[in-house]
mmCIF file of C-alpha atoms in Angstrom:
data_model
loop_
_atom_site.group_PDB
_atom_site.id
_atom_site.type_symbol
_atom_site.label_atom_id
_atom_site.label_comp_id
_atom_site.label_asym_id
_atom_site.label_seq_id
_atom_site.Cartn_x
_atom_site.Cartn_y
_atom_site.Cartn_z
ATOM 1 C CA UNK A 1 93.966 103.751 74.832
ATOM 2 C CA UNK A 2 97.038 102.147 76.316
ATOM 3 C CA UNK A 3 98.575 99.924 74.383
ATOM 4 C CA UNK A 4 99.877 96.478 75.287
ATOM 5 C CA UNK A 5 103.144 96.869 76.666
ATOM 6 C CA UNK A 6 101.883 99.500 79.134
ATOM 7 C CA UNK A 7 99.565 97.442 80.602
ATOM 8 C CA UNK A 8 102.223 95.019 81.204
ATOM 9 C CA UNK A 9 104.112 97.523 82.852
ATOM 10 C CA UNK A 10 100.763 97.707 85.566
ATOM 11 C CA UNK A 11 100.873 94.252 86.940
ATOM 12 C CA UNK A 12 103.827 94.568 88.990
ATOM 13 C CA UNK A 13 101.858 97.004 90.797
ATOM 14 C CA UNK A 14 99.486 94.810 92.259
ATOM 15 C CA UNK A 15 102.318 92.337 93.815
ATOM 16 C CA UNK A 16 103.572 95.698 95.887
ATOM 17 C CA UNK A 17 102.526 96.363 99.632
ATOM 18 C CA UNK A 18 99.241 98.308 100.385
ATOM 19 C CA UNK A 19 99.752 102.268 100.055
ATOM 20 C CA UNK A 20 99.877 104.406 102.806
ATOM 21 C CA UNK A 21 95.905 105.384 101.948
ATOM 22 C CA UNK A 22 94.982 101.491 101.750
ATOM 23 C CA UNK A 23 96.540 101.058 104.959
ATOM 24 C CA UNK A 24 94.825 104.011 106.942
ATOM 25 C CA UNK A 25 91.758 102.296 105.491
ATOM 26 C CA UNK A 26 92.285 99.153 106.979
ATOM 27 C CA UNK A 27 93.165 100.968 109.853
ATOM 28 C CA UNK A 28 89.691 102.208 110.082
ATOM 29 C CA UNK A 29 88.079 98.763 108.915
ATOM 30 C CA UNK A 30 89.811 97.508 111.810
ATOM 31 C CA UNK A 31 88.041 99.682 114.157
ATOM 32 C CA UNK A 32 85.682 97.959 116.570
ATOM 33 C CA UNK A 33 81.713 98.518 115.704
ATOM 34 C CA UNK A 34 79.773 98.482 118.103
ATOM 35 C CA UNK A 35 76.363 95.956 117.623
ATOM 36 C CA UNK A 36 73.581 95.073 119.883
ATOM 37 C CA UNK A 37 72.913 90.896 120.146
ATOM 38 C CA UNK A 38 70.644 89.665 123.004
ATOM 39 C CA UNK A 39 71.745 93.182 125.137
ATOM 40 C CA UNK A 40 75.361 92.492 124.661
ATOM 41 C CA UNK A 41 77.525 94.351 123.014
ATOM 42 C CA UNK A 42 79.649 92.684 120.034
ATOM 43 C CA UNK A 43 83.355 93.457 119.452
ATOM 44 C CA UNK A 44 83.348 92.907 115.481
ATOM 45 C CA UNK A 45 87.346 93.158 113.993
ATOM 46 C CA UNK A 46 88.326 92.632 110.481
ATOM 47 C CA UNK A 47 91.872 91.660 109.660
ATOM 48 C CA UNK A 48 93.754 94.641 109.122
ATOM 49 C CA UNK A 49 96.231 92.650 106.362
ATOM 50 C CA UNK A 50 92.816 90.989 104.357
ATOM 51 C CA UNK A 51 91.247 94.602 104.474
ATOM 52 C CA UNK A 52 94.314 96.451 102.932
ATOM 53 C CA UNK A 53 94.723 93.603 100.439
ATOM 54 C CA UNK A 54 91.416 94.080 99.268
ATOM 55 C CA UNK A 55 91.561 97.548 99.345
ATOM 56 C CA UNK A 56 94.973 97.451 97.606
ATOM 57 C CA UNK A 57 93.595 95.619 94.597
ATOM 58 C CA UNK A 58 90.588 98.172 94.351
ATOM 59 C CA UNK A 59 92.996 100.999 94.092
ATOM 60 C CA UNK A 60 95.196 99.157 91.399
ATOM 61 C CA UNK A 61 92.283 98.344 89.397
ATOM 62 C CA UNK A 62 90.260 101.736 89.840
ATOM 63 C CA UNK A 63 93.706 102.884 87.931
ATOM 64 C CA UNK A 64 93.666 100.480 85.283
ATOM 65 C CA UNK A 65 89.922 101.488 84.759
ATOM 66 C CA UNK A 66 90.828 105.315 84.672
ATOM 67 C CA UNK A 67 94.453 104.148 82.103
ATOM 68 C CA UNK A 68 91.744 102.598 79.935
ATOM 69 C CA UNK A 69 88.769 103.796 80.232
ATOM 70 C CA UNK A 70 88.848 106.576 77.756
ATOM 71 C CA UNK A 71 89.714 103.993 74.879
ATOM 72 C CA UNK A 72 87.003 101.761 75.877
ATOM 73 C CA UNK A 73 84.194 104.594 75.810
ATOM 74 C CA UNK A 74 85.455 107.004 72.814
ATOM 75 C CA UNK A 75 86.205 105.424 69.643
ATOM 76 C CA UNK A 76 89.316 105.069 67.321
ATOM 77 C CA UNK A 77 90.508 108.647 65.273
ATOM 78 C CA UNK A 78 89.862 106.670 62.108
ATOM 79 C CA UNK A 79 86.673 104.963 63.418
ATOM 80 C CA UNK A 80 84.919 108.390 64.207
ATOM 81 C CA UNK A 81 86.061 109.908 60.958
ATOM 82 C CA UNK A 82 84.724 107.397 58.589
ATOM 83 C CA UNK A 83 81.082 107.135 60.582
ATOM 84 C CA UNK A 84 80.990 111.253 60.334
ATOM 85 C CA UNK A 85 78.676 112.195 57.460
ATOM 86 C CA UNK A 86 80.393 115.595 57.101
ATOM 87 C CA UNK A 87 83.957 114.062 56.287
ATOM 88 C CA UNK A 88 84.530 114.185 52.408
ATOM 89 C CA UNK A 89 87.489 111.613 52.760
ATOM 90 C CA UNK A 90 86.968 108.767 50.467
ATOM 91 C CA UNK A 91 85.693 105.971 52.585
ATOM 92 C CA UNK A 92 86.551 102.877 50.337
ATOM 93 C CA UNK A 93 89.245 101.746 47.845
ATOM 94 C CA UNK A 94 87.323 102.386 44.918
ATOM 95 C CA UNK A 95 86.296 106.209 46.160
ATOM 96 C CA UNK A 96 90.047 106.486 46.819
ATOM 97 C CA UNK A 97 91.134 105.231 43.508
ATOM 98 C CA UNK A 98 88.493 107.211 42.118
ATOM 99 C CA UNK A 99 89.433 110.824 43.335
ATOM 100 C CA UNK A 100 92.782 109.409 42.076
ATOM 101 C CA UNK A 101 92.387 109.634 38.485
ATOM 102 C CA UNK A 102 93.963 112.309 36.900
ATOM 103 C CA UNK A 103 91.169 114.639 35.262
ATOM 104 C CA UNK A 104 92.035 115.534 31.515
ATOM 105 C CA UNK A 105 88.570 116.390 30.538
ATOM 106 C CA UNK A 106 86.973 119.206 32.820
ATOM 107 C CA UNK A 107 83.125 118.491 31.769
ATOM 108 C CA UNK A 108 83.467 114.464 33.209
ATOM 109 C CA UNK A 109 85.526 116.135 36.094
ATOM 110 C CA UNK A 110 82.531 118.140 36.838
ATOM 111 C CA UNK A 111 80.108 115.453 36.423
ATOM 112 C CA UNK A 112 82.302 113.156 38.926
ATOM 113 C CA UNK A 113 82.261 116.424 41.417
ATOM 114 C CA UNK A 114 78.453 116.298 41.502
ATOM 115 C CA UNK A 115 77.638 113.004 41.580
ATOM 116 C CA UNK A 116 80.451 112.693 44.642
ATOM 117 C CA UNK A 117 78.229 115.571 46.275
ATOM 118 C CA UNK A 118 75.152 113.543 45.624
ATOM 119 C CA UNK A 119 76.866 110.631 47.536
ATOM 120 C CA UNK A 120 77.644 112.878 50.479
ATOM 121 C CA UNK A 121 74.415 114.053 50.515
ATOM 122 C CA UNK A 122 72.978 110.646 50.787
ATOM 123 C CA UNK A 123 75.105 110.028 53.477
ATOM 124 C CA UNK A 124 72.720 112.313 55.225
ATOM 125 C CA UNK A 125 71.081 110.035 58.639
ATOM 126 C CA UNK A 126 67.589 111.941 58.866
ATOM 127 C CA UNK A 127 65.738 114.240 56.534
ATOM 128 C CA UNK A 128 67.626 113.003 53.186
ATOM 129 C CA UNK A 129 67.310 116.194 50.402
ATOM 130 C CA UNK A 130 66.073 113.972 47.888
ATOM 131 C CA UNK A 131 65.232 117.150 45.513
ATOM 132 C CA UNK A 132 68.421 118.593 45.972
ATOM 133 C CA UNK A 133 70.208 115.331 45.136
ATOM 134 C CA UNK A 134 67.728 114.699 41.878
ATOM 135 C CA UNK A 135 68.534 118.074 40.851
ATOM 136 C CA UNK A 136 71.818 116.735 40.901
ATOM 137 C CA UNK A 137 71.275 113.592 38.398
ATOM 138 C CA UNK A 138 69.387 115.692 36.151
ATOM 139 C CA UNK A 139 71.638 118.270 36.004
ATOM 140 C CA UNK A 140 74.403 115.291 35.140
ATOM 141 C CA UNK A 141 72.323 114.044 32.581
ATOM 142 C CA UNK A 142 71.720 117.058 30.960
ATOM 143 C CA UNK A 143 74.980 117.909 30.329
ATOM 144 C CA UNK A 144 75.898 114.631 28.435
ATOM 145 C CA UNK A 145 72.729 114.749 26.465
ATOM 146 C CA UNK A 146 73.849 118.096 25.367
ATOM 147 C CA UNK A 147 77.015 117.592 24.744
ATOM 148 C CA UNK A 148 78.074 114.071 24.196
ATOM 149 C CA UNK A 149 80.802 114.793 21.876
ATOM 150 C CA UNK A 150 82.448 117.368 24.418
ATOM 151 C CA UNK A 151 82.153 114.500 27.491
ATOM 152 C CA UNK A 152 84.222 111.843 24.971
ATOM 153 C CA UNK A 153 86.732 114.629 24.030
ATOM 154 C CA UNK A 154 89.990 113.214 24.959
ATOM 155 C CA UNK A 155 89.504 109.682 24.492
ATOM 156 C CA UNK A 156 92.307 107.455 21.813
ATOM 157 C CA UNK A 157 89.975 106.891 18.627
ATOM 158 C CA UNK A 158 91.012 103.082 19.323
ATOM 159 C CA UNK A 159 88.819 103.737 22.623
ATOM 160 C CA UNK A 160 86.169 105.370 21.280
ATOM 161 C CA UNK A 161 84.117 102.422 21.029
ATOM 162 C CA UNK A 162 84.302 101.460 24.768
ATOM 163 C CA UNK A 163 84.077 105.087 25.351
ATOM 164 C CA UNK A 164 80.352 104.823 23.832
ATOM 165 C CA UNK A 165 79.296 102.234 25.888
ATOM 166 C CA UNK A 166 80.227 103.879 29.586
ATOM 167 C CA UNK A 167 78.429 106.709 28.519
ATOM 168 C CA UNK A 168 75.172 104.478 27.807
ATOM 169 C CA UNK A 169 76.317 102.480 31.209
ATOM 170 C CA UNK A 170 76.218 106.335 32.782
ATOM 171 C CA UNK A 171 72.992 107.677 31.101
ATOM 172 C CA UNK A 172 71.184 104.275 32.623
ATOM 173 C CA UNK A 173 72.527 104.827 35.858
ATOM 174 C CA UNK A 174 71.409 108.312 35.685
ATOM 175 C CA UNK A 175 68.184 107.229 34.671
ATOM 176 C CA UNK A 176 68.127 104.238 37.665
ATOM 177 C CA UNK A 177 69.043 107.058 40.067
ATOM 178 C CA UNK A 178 66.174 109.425 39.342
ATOM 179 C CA UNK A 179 63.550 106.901 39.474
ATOM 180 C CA UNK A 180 65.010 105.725 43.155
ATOM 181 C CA UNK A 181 65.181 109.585 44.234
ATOM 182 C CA UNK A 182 61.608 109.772 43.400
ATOM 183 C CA UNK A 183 60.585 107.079 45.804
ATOM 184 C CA UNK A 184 62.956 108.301 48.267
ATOM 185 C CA UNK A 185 64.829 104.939 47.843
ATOM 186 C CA UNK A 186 68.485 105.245 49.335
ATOM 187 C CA UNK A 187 69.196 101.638 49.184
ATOM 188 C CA UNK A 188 68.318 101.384 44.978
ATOM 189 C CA UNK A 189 69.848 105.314 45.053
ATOM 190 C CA UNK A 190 73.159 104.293 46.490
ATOM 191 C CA UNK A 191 73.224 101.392 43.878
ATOM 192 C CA UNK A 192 72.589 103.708 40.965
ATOM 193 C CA UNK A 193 75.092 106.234 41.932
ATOM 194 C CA UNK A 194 77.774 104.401 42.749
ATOM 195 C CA UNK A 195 77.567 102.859 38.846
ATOM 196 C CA UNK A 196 77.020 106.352 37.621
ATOM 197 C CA UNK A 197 80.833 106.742 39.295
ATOM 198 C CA UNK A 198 82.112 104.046 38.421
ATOM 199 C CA UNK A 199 81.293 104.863 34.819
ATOM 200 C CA UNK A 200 82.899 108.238 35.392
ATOM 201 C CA UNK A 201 85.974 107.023 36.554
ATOM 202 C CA UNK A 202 86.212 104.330 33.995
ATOM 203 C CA UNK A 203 86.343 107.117 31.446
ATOM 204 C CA UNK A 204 88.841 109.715 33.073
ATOM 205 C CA UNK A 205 90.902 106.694 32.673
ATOM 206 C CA UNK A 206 90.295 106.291 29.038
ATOM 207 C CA UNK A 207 91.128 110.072 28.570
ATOM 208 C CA UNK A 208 94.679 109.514 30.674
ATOM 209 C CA UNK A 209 96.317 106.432 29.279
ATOM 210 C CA UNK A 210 99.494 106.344 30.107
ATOM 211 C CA UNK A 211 101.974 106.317 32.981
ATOM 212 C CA UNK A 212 102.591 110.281 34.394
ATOM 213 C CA UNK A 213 106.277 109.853 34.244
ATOM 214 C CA UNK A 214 109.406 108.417 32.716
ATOM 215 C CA UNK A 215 110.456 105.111 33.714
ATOM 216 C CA UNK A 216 114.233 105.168 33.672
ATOM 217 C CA UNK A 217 115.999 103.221 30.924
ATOM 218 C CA UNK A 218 117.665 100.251 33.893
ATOM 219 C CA UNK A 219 114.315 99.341 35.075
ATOM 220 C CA UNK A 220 112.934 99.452 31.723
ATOM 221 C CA UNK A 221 112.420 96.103 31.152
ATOM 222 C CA UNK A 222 111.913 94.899 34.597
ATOM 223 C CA UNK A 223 108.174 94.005 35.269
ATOM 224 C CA UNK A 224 105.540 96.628 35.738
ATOM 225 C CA UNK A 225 101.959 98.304 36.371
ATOM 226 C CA UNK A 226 100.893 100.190 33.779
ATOM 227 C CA UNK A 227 97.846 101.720 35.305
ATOM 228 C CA UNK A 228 95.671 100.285 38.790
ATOM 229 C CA UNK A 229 94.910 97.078 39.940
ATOM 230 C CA UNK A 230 92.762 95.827 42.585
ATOM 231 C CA UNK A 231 94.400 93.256 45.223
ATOM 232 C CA UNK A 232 92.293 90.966 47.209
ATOM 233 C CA UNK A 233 94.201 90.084 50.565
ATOM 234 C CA UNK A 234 92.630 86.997 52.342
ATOM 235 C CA UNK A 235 93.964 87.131 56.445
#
């Protein structure tokens, strides 16, 4: 789509004189047309200058149309991305804050990688596969049920606590999502899964405290983020 300053650079166009096609136009809308009135023959003339003004303008604005028209019709890069269910790119600040947790434990990473292809799944427009997706969430559930300990492994003993209660938080959500699969729900199932990752990123966090890297010792005692935050911009 042009932008702004290009079609600023288009109006002086439409001050200039008629082009040579415009004017062989008018030529030919100045031609006399012959019409029958009462028996007598009727001499009709346009003006040539009105004709190739008019026809001056239609040819500047037919090229405006054909300069813009593509960005009118087709939609942004970005736009047609995000409303393509086959893109895996996180579509939200939480899905991108998410995928950016680094994963210490592999048996919550895998959990989070099934559950994310649950949510792509759902992103499905017609014919949903509601098995394959509660095949998913009972495959997710099964593997904390089995191994509880193993899913925690990782997390500070001070954490363990809060630890305990994401896994409940992720169990119910579990729970939540297979009930809304069943009724072929996606509303309720969308709900239910995005808690389920929401719990799962909440404890890859637990299980990598910590900032990745050194800060050096001059801006040591400068202000910082120790971790994410979530800013709320009002325009």
């Amino acid at each position: 789509m042009a932008s702004l300053p290009s079609f600023l650079l288009l109006l002086p166009a439409l001050a200039q004189p008629a082009p040579p096609c415009a004017t062989r136009l008018s030529n030919f809308a100045a031609m006399t047309v012959p019409r029958t009135r009462g028996g007598r023959a009727v001499r009709v003339m346009a003006s040539r200058d009105a004709a190739a003004a008019r026809v001056s303008r239609a040819i500047s604005a037919l090229g405006l149309l054909a300069m813009l028209g593509g960005g009118m019709v087709e939609p942004p890069t970005a736009h047609a991305v995000l409303s393509n269910p086959n893109a895996g790119m996180a579509r939200s600040a939480s899905a991108a804050l998410r995928r950016a947790v680094p994963v210490v434990n592999d048996k919550v990473g895998n959990i989070q990688a099934e559950l994310e292809r649950a949510q792509y799944l759902l992103r499905f427009p017609n014919r949903k596969p509601w098995s394959q997706m509660n095949t998913i969430a009972q495959q997710c559930l099964a593997k904390i049920e089995l191994d509880k300990i193993g899913v925690i492994d990782g997390v500070p003993k001070e954490n363990a606590k809060e630890a305990e209660e994401i896994i409940q938080r992720l169990t119910e959500s579990l729970d939540q999502m297979q009930g809304s699969l069943a009724g072929q729900d996606s509303d309720k199932t969308a709900t239910y899964l995005s808690r389920a990752l929401k719990a799962t990123s909440e404890l890859e966090v637990l299980q990598a405290p910590g900032l990745p890297y050194a800060v050096p010792p001059r801006y040591a005692q400068l202000p910082r983020l120790q971790g994410r935050a979530v800013i709320s911009v009002n325009l």
